[in-house]
């Protein structure tokens, strides 16, 4: 077991636990869009940022990926964390301005509008569908294609997938309904 401190509260967690899991034990809510407890963490949305360490040495880390360590000091609601989460939310809101879950989370984080040019996409590229297809359905029918601003989700080579079994696991875990 490991003991760490989150928002001045001590918590003991099993070795290998993440900071996000430790926070959940304490009932501390950290916003996420790309995290699902049944899937491996990916850290794509960037909303689960927390501040690790103290003073000038404190750094921002994604809590879904960062492993709990003995004596770790974590803060989830500093001004730096709130400001960075808002910026990440603006990026997601610009990409998917009509997605219900994105709008709800934006409102919760106090983001009313985005300064970034809208893209009107449906997918936030969180990778939940890819991980669900690979880890739960054990099929791997979809994945990321391209890189950079051309990145998207879908079957290889933009054609239909010959291995998709139509289970709907990808649709079930999608936070935007894409």
XYZ file of N, CA and C in Angstrom:
534
model
N 0.842 -1.192 0.000
C 0.000 0.000 0.000
C 0.885 1.254 0.000
N 0.337 2.295 -0.610
C 1.045 3.571 -0.743
C 0.195 4.655 -0.080
N 0.839 5.569 0.620
C 0.137 6.692 1.230
C 0.538 7.971 0.501
N -0.463 8.722 0.057
C -0.217 10.017 -0.579
C -1.222 11.019 -0.047
N -1.009 12.282 -0.359
C -1.885 13.340 0.113
C -2.499 14.052 -1.082
N -3.835 14.148 -1.075
C -4.550 14.867 -2.127
C -5.416 15.927 -1.454
N -5.195 17.176 -1.823
C -5.929 18.302 -1.239
C -5.912 18.233 0.294
N -4.750 18.007 0.857
C -4.512 17.939 2.304
C -5.167 16.743 2.987
N -5.639 15.765 2.232
C -6.229 14.556 2.800
C -5.333 13.368 2.466
N -4.989 12.588 3.481
C -4.181 11.397 3.244
C -5.067 10.261 2.749
N -4.505 9.458 1.843
C -5.217 8.291 1.329
C -4.209 7.174 1.098
N -4.652 5.945 1.391
C -3.822 4.762 1.134
C -4.434 4.012 -0.041
N -3.579 3.697 -1.014
C -4.033 2.984 -2.206
C -3.078 1.842 -2.507
N -3.551 0.912 -3.297
C -2.718 -0.219 -3.701
C -1.615 0.254 -4.645
N -0.488 -0.399 -4.583
C 0.611 -0.120 -5.505
C 0.097 -0.294 -6.931
N 0.440 0.665 -7.797
C -0.013 0.616 -9.184
C -1.245 1.464 -9.444
N -1.873 1.974 -8.384
C -3.046 2.840 -8.553
C -2.620 4.177 -9.138
N -3.547 4.833 -9.799
C -3.277 6.161 -10.347
C -3.750 7.234 -9.371
N -3.319 8.440 -9.599
C -3.755 9.575 -8.781
C -5.268 9.762 -8.923
N -5.802 9.561 -10.123
C -7.246 9.681 -10.329
C -7.999 8.665 -9.466
N -7.546 7.436 -9.421
C -8.188 6.408 -8.600
C -8.101 6.762 -7.120
N -6.980 7.303 -6.688
C -6.819 7.716 -5.296
C -7.784 8.853 -4.958
N -7.928 9.798 -5.877
C -8.859 10.907 -5.660
C -10.297 10.404 -5.570
N -10.646 9.444 -6.391
C -11.996 8.881 -6.371
C -12.287 8.200 -5.036
N -11.295 7.565 -4.437
C -11.468 6.943 -3.121
C -11.846 7.997 -2.089
N -11.246 9.175 -2.201
C -11.537 10.275 -1.280
C -12.826 11.020 -1.631
N -13.431 10.688 -2.763
C -14.639 11.390 -3.192
C -14.332 12.719 -3.860
N -13.095 12.910 -4.274
C -12.692 14.141 -4.969
C -12.966 13.941 -6.446
N -13.795 14.813 -7.005
C -14.154 14.696 -8.415
C -13.129 15.417 -9.277
N -12.581 14.695 -10.229
C -11.662 15.256 -11.218
C -12.337 15.028 -12.568
N -12.544 16.082 -13.366
C -13.253 15.906 -14.643
C -12.451 15.077 -15.641
N -13.165 14.228 -16.387
C -12.542 13.422 -17.442
C -13.537 13.232 -18.582
N -13.028 13.034 -19.758
C -13.843 12.634 -20.909
C -13.293 11.359 -21.539
N -12.015 11.119 -21.404
C -11.398 9.975 -22.085
C -11.112 8.813 -21.146
N -11.562 8.893 -19.897
C -11.278 7.839 -18.925
C -12.492 6.935 -18.746
N -12.246 5.638 -18.664
C -13.270 4.662 -18.316
C -12.588 3.612 -17.454
N -13.193 3.284 -16.326
C -12.547 2.381 -15.362
C -12.268 0.986 -15.919
N -13.001 0.571 -16.948
C -12.798 -0.764 -17.515
C -11.713 -0.789 -18.595
N -11.164 0.379 -18.926
C -10.187 0.468 -20.016
C -8.865 1.037 -19.523
N -7.807 0.762 -20.255
C -6.512 1.336 -19.912
C -6.565 2.848 -20.089
N -5.883 3.598 -19.240
C -5.902 5.062 -19.358
C -5.123 5.527 -20.587
N -5.515 6.693 -21.102
C -4.895 7.206 -22.315
C -4.454 8.666 -22.167
N -5.189 9.461 -21.406
C -4.802 10.852 -21.158
C -5.023 11.800 -22.314
N -5.954 11.494 -23.204
C -6.147 12.300 -24.412
C -6.856 13.622 -24.168
N -7.822 13.661 -23.278
C -8.623 14.883 -23.138
C -7.902 15.973 -22.354
N -7.021 15.592 -21.453
C -6.257 16.576 -20.688
C -7.044 17.281 -19.602
N -8.271 16.865 -19.336
C -9.083 17.527 -18.328
C -8.764 17.085 -16.908
N -8.152 15.931 -16.769
C -7.889 15.384 -15.432
C -6.562 15.875 -14.861
N -6.081 16.999 -15.352
C -4.821 17.543 -14.861
C -4.881 17.858 -13.373
N -3.787 17.573 -12.692
C -3.617 17.926 -11.285
C -2.208 18.474 -11.120
N -1.979 19.124 -9.995
C -0.650 19.650 -9.700
C 0.041 18.690 -8.736
N 1.215 18.227 -9.125
C 1.993 17.273 -8.337
C 3.204 18.005 -7.771
N 3.442 17.859 -6.475
C 4.583 18.513 -5.844
C 4.182 19.835 -5.226
N 5.193 20.530 -4.711
C 4.911 21.779 -4.014
C 5.853 22.888 -4.469
N 5.396 24.117 -4.303
C 6.223 25.284 -4.608
C 6.593 25.399 -6.074
N 7.815 25.863 -6.325
C 8.293 26.057 -7.694
C 8.518 24.760 -8.441
N 8.543 23.653 -7.739
C 8.801 22.357 -8.368
C 7.508 21.634 -8.757
N 6.360 22.240 -8.496
C 5.079 21.615 -8.824
C 4.904 21.552 -10.338
N 4.392 20.410 -10.811
C 4.173 20.214 -12.240
C 2.744 19.719 -12.475
N 2.231 20.002 -13.660
C 0.918 19.499 -14.043
C 1.074 18.113 -14.659
N 0.203 17.203 -14.261
C 0.218 15.839 -14.782
C -1.221 15.372 -14.986
N -1.419 14.480 -15.944
C -2.741 13.880 -16.116
C -2.909 12.809 -15.038
N -3.937 12.970 -14.225
C -4.123 12.089 -13.066
C -4.523 10.676 -13.460
N -5.082 10.490 -14.649
C -5.480 9.139 -15.069
C -4.272 8.287 -15.430
N -3.160 8.917 -15.756
C -1.945 8.193 -16.131
C -0.887 8.159 -15.035
N -0.878 9.156 -14.177
C 0.194 9.302 -13.189
C -0.006 8.323 -12.028
N 0.974 7.484 -11.794
C 0.908 6.476 -10.737
C 1.131 7.103 -9.359
N 0.339 6.671 -8.409
C 0.491 7.119 -7.025
C 1.853 6.667 -6.505
N 2.493 7.540 -5.740
C 3.804 7.239 -5.165
C 3.775 7.599 -3.691
N 4.553 6.900 -2.917
C 4.636 7.144 -1.478
C 5.020 8.595 -1.214
N 4.224 9.275 -0.377
C 4.517 10.648 0.026
C 4.159 11.726 -0.993
N 3.561 11.342 -2.101
C 3.205 12.292 -3.157
C 2.218 13.336 -2.625
N 2.405 14.582 -3.016
C 1.487 15.665 -2.648
C 0.803 16.135 -3.925
N -0.537 16.078 -3.918
C -1.336 16.394 -5.097
C -2.366 17.460 -4.738
N -2.546 18.400 -5.662
C -3.596 19.410 -5.514
C -4.443 19.400 -6.784
N -5.752 19.353 -6.603
C -6.650 19.227 -7.751
C -7.369 20.512 -8.122
N -7.291 21.537 -7.289
C -8.069 22.748 -7.557
C -7.270 24.036 -7.405
N -6.007 24.024 -7.779
C -5.230 25.261 -7.739
C -5.653 26.155 -8.908
N -5.283 27.395 -8.852
C -5.604 28.324 -9.942
C -4.971 27.843 -11.251
N -3.765 27.361 -11.185
C -3.063 26.854 -12.368
C -3.816 25.671 -12.979
N -4.297 24.760 -12.157
C -5.053 23.606 -12.631
C -6.362 24.062 -13.267
N -7.103 24.922 -12.591
C -8.392 25.406 -13.126
C -8.209 26.130 -14.461
N -7.193 26.980 -14.534
C -6.931 27.736 -15.761
C -6.580 26.793 -16.926
N -5.742 25.807 -16.665
C -5.333 24.884 -17.717
C -6.493 23.990 -18.149
N -7.302 23.544 -17.198
C -8.483 22.749 -17.549
C -9.434 23.546 -18.443
N -9.589 24.823 -18.148
C -10.461 25.671 -18.976
C -9.933 25.775 -20.402
N -8.633 25.899 -20.551
C -8.035 25.966 -21.883
C -8.273 24.656 -22.628
N -8.055 23.533 -21.947
C -8.302 22.224 -22.565
C -9.779 22.090 -22.956
N -10.654 22.581 -22.093
C -12.084 22.511 -22.384
C -12.442 23.382 -23.584
N -11.809 24.530 -23.705
C -12.034 25.390 -24.870
C -11.659 24.671 -26.159
N -10.548 23.950 -26.137
C -10.124 23.189 -27.313
C -11.157 22.118 -27.676
N -11.646 21.408 -26.685
C -12.652 20.368 -26.928
C -13.971 20.969 -27.394
N -14.342 22.098 -26.808
C -15.581 22.774 -27.189
C -15.492 23.314 -28.613
N -14.323 23.777 -29.009
C -14.147 24.254 -30.385
C -14.237 23.098 -31.370
N -13.732 21.964 -30.995
C -13.767 20.791 -31.874
C -15.172 20.207 -31.987
N -15.868 20.101 -30.869
C -17.199 19.452 -30.827
C -18.204 20.336 -30.091
N -18.552 21.485 -30.657
C -19.407 22.434 -29.945
C -20.843 21.960 -29.714
N -21.286 20.953 -30.437
C -22.659 20.484 -30.295
C -22.789 19.203 -29.483
N -21.700 18.644 -29.026
C -21.738 17.407 -28.247
C -22.274 17.701 -26.846
N -23.333 17.001 -26.467
C -24.007 17.249 -25.193
C -23.062 17.154 -24.003
N -22.293 16.073 -23.912
C -21.391 15.873 -22.768
C -20.305 16.946 -22.719
N -19.805 17.354 -23.864
C -18.787 18.408 -23.916
C -19.381 19.721 -23.415
N -20.595 20.045 -23.848
C -21.252 21.280 -23.393
C -21.523 21.246 -21.893
N -21.950 20.105 -21.380
C -22.216 19.972 -19.936
C -20.948 20.194 -19.123
N -19.872 19.570 -19.546
C -18.614 19.696 -18.825
C -18.045 21.112 -18.954
N -18.223 21.730 -20.111
C -17.779 23.117 -20.298
C -18.508 24.032 -19.311
N -19.797 23.840 -19.185
C -20.588 24.650 -18.250
C -20.113 24.433 -16.819
N -19.881 23.167 -16.471
C -19.406 22.824 -15.130
C -18.065 23.488 -14.815
N -17.196 23.595 -15.814
C -15.877 24.199 -15.629
C -15.883 25.716 -15.834
N -17.041 26.281 -16.130
C -17.156 27.734 -16.294
C -16.726 28.244 -17.652
N -16.729 27.386 -18.656
C -16.371 27.801 -20.011
C -17.664 28.043 -20.782
N -17.910 29.310 -21.117
C -19.145 29.666 -21.811
C -18.986 29.696 -23.319
N -17.789 30.003 -23.758
C -17.503 30.093 -25.193
C -16.024 29.785 -25.404
N -15.682 29.598 -26.648
C -14.290 29.324 -26.968
C -13.740 30.426 -27.866
N -12.478 30.744 -27.692
C -11.819 31.746 -28.526
C -11.205 31.112 -29.755
N -11.342 29.807 -29.851
C -10.719 29.041 -30.926
C -11.741 28.789 -32.026
N -11.281 28.801 -33.264
C -12.170 28.589 -34.405
C -12.864 27.236 -34.306
N -14.175 27.242 -34.488
C -14.981 26.018 -34.414
C -14.670 25.072 -35.562
N -14.747 23.777 -35.257
C -14.524 22.768 -36.284
C -15.779 21.963 -36.581
N -16.735 21.961 -35.664
C -17.990 21.220 -35.827
C -17.776 19.742 -36.108
N -16.899 19.124 -35.351
C -16.661 17.684 -35.444
C -17.566 16.973 -34.440
N -17.674 15.676 -34.583
C -18.429 14.881 -33.624
C -17.514 14.174 -32.635
N -16.295 13.894 -33.038
C -15.361 13.077 -32.261
C -14.287 13.945 -31.608
N -14.057 13.729 -30.307
C -13.005 14.474 -29.608
C -11.665 13.739 -29.619
N -11.610 12.603 -30.306
C -10.388 11.804 -30.430
C -9.865 11.310 -29.080
N -10.790 10.919 -28.219
C -10.401 10.457 -26.890
C -9.863 9.032 -26.901
N -10.182 8.265 -27.932
C -9.682 6.906 -28.046
C -10.444 5.858 -27.246
N -11.529 6.250 -26.587
C -12.300 5.269 -25.822
C -12.816 4.145 -26.719
N -13.302 4.494 -27.900
C -13.846 3.476 -28.803
C -12.776 2.491 -29.265
N -11.591 3.001 -29.543
C -10.483 2.148 -29.985
C -10.093 1.191 -28.866
N -9.944 1.723 -27.656
C -9.563 0.882 -26.527
C -10.650 -0.130 -26.192
N -11.922 0.277 -26.287
C -13.025 -0.653 -26.008
C -13.050 -1.778 -27.036
N -12.850 -1.446 -28.295
C -12.838 -2.449 -29.360
C -11.679 -3.431 -29.169
N -10.544 -2.928 -28.730
C -9.375 -3.787 -28.543
C -9.411 -4.547 -27.220
N -9.771 -3.858 -26.138
C -9.634 -4.444 -24.805
C -10.874 -5.193 -24.317
N -12.057 -4.770 -24.731
C -13.283 -5.436 -24.275
C -13.787 -6.420 -25.325
N -13.957 -5.931 -26.547
C -14.465 -6.801 -27.614
C -13.364 -7.700 -28.186
N -12.114 -7.341 -27.946
C -10.953 -8.093 -28.442
C -10.978 -8.261 -29.965
N -11.381 -7.188 -30.657
C -11.499 -7.222 -32.119
C -10.460 -6.318 -32.781
N -10.407 -5.049 -32.412
C -9.479 -4.107 -33.041
C -9.922 -3.674 -34.420
N -11.243 -3.466 -34.586
C -11.787 -3.102 -35.894
C -11.596 -1.635 -36.243
N -11.346 -0.787 -35.247
C -11.172 0.642 -35.510
C -9.883 1.125 -34.863
N -9.431 2.283 -35.308
C -8.211 2.856 -34.760
C -8.055 4.295 -35.202
N -6.953 4.894 -34.814
C -6.627 6.246 -35.253
C -6.035 6.172 -36.650
N -6.397 7.111 -37.490
C -5.779 7.223 -38.804
C -5.203 8.628 -38.948
N -4.164 8.766 -39.703
C -3.467 10.033 -39.962
C -2.818 10.583 -38.697
N -2.223 11.764 -38.828
C -1.538 12.423 -37.713
C -1.883 13.892 -37.693
N -1.546 14.531 -36.574
C -1.733 15.968 -36.444
C -3.184 16.381 -36.594
N -3.415 17.500 -37.300
C -4.779 18.016 -37.431
C -5.637 17.198 -38.394
N -5.080 16.201 -39.028
C -5.838 15.310 -39.918
C -6.243 14.005 -39.221
N -5.864 13.876 -37.953
C -6.149 12.654 -37.203
C -7.656 12.436 -37.087
N -8.060 11.173 -37.234
C -9.460 10.815 -37.083
C -9.583 9.360 -36.651
N -10.800 8.953 -36.348
C -11.085 7.590 -35.918
C -11.777 6.853 -37.051
N -11.542 5.564 -37.132
C -12.255 4.772 -38.117
C -11.557 3.471 -38.422
N -12.159 2.692 -39.312
C -11.513 1.444 -39.719
C -10.310 1.757 -40.616
N -9.396 0.821 -40.737
C -8.226 1.057 -41.582
C -8.604 1.378 -43.031
N -7.895 2.257 -43.624
C -8.016 2.614 -45.042
C -9.403 3.152 -45.422
N -10.124 3.699 -44.443
C -11.429 4.348 -44.647
C -12.490 3.437 -45.262
N -12.244 2.191 -45.331
C -13.238 1.253 -45.860
C -14.009 0.637 -44.718
N -14.926 -0.220 -45.027
C -15.630 -0.952 -43.997
C -14.695 -1.955 -43.349
N -14.973 -2.295 -42.124
C -14.128 -3.243 -41.421
C -14.670 -4.652 -41.598
N -13.817 -5.542 -42.033
C -14.230 -6.934 -42.224
C -14.251 -7.707 -40.908
N -13.681 -7.120 -39.843
C -13.642 -7.827 -38.566
C -14.649 -7.298 -37.540
N -15.299 -6.185 -37.824
C -16.281 -5.620 -36.896
C -17.446 -6.594 -36.732
N -17.819 -6.840 -35.475
C -18.918 -7.767 -35.203
C -20.217 -7.039 -34.869
N -20.187 -5.710 -34.910
C -21.390 -4.916 -34.658
C -21.883 -4.970 -33.224
N -20.974 -5.129 -32.280
C -21.364 -5.280 -30.872
C -21.830 -3.974 -30.228
N -21.383 -2.837 -30.752
C -21.792 -1.542 -30.218
C -20.996 -1.072 -29.022
N -19.957 -1.787 -28.650
C -19.138 -1.392 -27.509
C -18.544 -0.004 -27.722
N -18.104 0.265 -28.933
C -17.510 1.571 -29.245
C -18.532 2.694 -29.049
N -19.752 2.469 -29.499
C -20.808 3.473 -29.359
C -21.180 3.672 -27.889
N -21.181 2.604 -27.138
C -21.573 2.672 -25.712
C -20.615 3.548 -24.898
N -19.314 3.452 -25.153
C -18.350 4.198 -24.345
C -18.097 5.618 -24.846
N -18.562 5.952 -26.029
C -18.284 7.268 -26.624
C -18.954 8.394 -25.833
N -18.161 9.365 -25.343
C -18.743 10.459 -24.554
C -19.509 11.491 -25.398
N -19.302 11.485 -26.713
C -19.965 12.476 -27.555
C -21.054 11.889 -28.430
N -21.186 10.585 -28.451
C -22.182 9.946 -29.287
C -21.779 9.869 -30.760
N -20.508 10.062 -31.036
C -20.034 10.053 -32.419
C -20.067 8.653 -32.977
